[in-house]
GROMACS .gro file of C-alpha atoms in nm:
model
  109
    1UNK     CA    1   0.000   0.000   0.000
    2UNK     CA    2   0.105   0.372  -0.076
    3UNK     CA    3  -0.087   0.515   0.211
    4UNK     CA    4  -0.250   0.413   0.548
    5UNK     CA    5  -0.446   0.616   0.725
    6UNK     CA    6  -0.419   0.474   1.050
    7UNK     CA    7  -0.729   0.589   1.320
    8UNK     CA    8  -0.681   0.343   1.598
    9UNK     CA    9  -0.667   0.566   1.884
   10UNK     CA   10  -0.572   0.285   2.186
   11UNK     CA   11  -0.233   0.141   2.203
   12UNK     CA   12  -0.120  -0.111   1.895
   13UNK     CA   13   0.190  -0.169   1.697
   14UNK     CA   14   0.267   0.042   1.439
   15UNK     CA   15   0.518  -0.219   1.288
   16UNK     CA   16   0.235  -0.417   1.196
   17UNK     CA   17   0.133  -0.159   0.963
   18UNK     CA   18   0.434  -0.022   0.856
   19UNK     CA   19   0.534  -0.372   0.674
   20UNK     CA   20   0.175  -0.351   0.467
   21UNK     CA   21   0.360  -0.027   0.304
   22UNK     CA   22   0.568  -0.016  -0.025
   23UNK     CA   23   0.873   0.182  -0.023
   24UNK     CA   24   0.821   0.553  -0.011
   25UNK     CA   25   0.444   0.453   0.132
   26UNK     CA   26   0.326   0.662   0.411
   27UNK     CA   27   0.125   0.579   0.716
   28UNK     CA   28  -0.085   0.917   0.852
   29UNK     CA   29  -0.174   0.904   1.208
   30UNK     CA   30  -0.540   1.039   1.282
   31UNK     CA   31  -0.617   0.853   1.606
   32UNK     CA   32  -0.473   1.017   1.977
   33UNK     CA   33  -0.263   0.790   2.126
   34UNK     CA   34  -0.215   0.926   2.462
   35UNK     CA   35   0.107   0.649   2.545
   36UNK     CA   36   0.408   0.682   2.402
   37UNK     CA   37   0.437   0.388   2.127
   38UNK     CA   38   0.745   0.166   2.030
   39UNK     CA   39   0.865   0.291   1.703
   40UNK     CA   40   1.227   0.104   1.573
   41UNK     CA   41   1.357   0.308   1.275
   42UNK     CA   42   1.499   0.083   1.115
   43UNK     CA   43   1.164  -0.025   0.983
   44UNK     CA   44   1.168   0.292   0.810
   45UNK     CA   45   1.456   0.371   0.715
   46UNK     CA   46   1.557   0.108   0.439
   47UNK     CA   47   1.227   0.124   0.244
   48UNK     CA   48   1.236   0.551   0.271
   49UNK     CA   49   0.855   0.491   0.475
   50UNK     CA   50   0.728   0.787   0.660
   51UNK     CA   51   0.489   0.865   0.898
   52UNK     CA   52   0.289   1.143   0.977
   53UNK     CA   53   0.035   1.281   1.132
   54UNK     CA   54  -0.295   1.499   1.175
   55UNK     CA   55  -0.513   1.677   1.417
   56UNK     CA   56  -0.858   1.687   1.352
   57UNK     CA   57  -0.958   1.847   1.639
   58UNK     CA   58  -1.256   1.860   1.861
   59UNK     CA   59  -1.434   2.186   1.641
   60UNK     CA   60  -1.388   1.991   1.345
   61UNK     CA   61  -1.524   1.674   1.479
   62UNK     CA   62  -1.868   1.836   1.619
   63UNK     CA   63  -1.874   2.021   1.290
   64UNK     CA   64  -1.875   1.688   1.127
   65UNK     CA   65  -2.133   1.526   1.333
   66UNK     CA   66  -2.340   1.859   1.324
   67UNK     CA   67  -2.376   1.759   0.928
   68UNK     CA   68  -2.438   1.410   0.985
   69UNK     CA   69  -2.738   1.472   1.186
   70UNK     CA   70  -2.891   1.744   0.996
   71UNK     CA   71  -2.847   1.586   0.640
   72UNK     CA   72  -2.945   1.217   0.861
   73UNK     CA   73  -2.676   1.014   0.779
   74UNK     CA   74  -2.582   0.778   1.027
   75UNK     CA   75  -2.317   0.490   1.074
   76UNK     CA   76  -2.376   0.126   0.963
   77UNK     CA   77  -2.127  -0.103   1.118
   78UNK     CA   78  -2.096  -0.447   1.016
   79UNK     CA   79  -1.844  -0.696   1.101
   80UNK     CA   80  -1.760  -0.929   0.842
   81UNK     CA   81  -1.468  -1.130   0.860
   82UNK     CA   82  -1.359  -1.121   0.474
   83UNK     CA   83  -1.052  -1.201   0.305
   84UNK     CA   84  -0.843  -0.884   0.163
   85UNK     CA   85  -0.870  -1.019  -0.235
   86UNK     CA   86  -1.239  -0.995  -0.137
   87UNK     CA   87  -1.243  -0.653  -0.043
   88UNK     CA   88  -1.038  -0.483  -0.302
   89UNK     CA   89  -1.283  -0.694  -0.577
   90UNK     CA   90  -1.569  -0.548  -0.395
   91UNK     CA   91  -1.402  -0.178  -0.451
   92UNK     CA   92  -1.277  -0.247  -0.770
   93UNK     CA   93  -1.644  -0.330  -0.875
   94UNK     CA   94  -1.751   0.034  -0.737
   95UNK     CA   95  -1.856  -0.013  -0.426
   96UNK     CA   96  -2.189   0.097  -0.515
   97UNK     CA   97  -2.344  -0.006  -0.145
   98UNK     CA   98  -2.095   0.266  -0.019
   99UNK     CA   99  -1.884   0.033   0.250
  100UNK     CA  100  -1.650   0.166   0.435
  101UNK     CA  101  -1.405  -0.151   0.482
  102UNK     CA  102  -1.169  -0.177   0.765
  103UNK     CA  103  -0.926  -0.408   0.814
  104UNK     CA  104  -0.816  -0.529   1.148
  105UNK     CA  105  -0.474  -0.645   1.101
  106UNK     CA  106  -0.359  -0.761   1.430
  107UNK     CA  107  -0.683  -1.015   1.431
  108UNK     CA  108  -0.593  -1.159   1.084
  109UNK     CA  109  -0.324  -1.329   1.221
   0.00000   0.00000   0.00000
């Protein structure tokens, strides 16, 4: 993958997803970690991977769900437990039910 953007907010492993990214691929932090997390560079370094991150903020956030409830659009969450070739055929296709996919790494293994 060239990009990741990476919204677990609790403790995880960032290795994990750093080794799903191609070299020069980027992983974007949106989630708050509020722990320090164990990064070792050299999982960077030799593939040139970088990551970054973002601060949404808690205007921006309210703004967002402001929108959501006066247009009524509301979250659908389903758990499906599908394989990754499944996924990108389902997006490839168009997506047209509008499925947001994501994929828990650390429980595929």
């Amino acid at each position: 993958m060239d990009l990741i953007l990476n919204t677990i907010s609790a403790p995880h492993k960032l290795r994990t997803y750093l080794g799903l990214l191609r070299t020069n691929g980027t992983l974007v932090q949106l989630g708050a970690v509020a722990v320090p997390m164990d990064l070792v560079n050299f999982a960077l370094i030799p593939q040139r991977k970088s990551i970054a991150g973002h601060w949404w903020g808690l205007k921006s956030l309210q703004e967002c769900i402001d929108f959501c409830v006066e247009k009524d659009i509301y979250l659908i969450l389903k758990l499906l437990m599908l394989e990754v070739d499944e996924i990108f055929i389902n997006l490839a296709s168009g997506n047209s039910s509008g499925v947001r996919y994501v994929l828990d790494i650390e429980a595929s293994f």
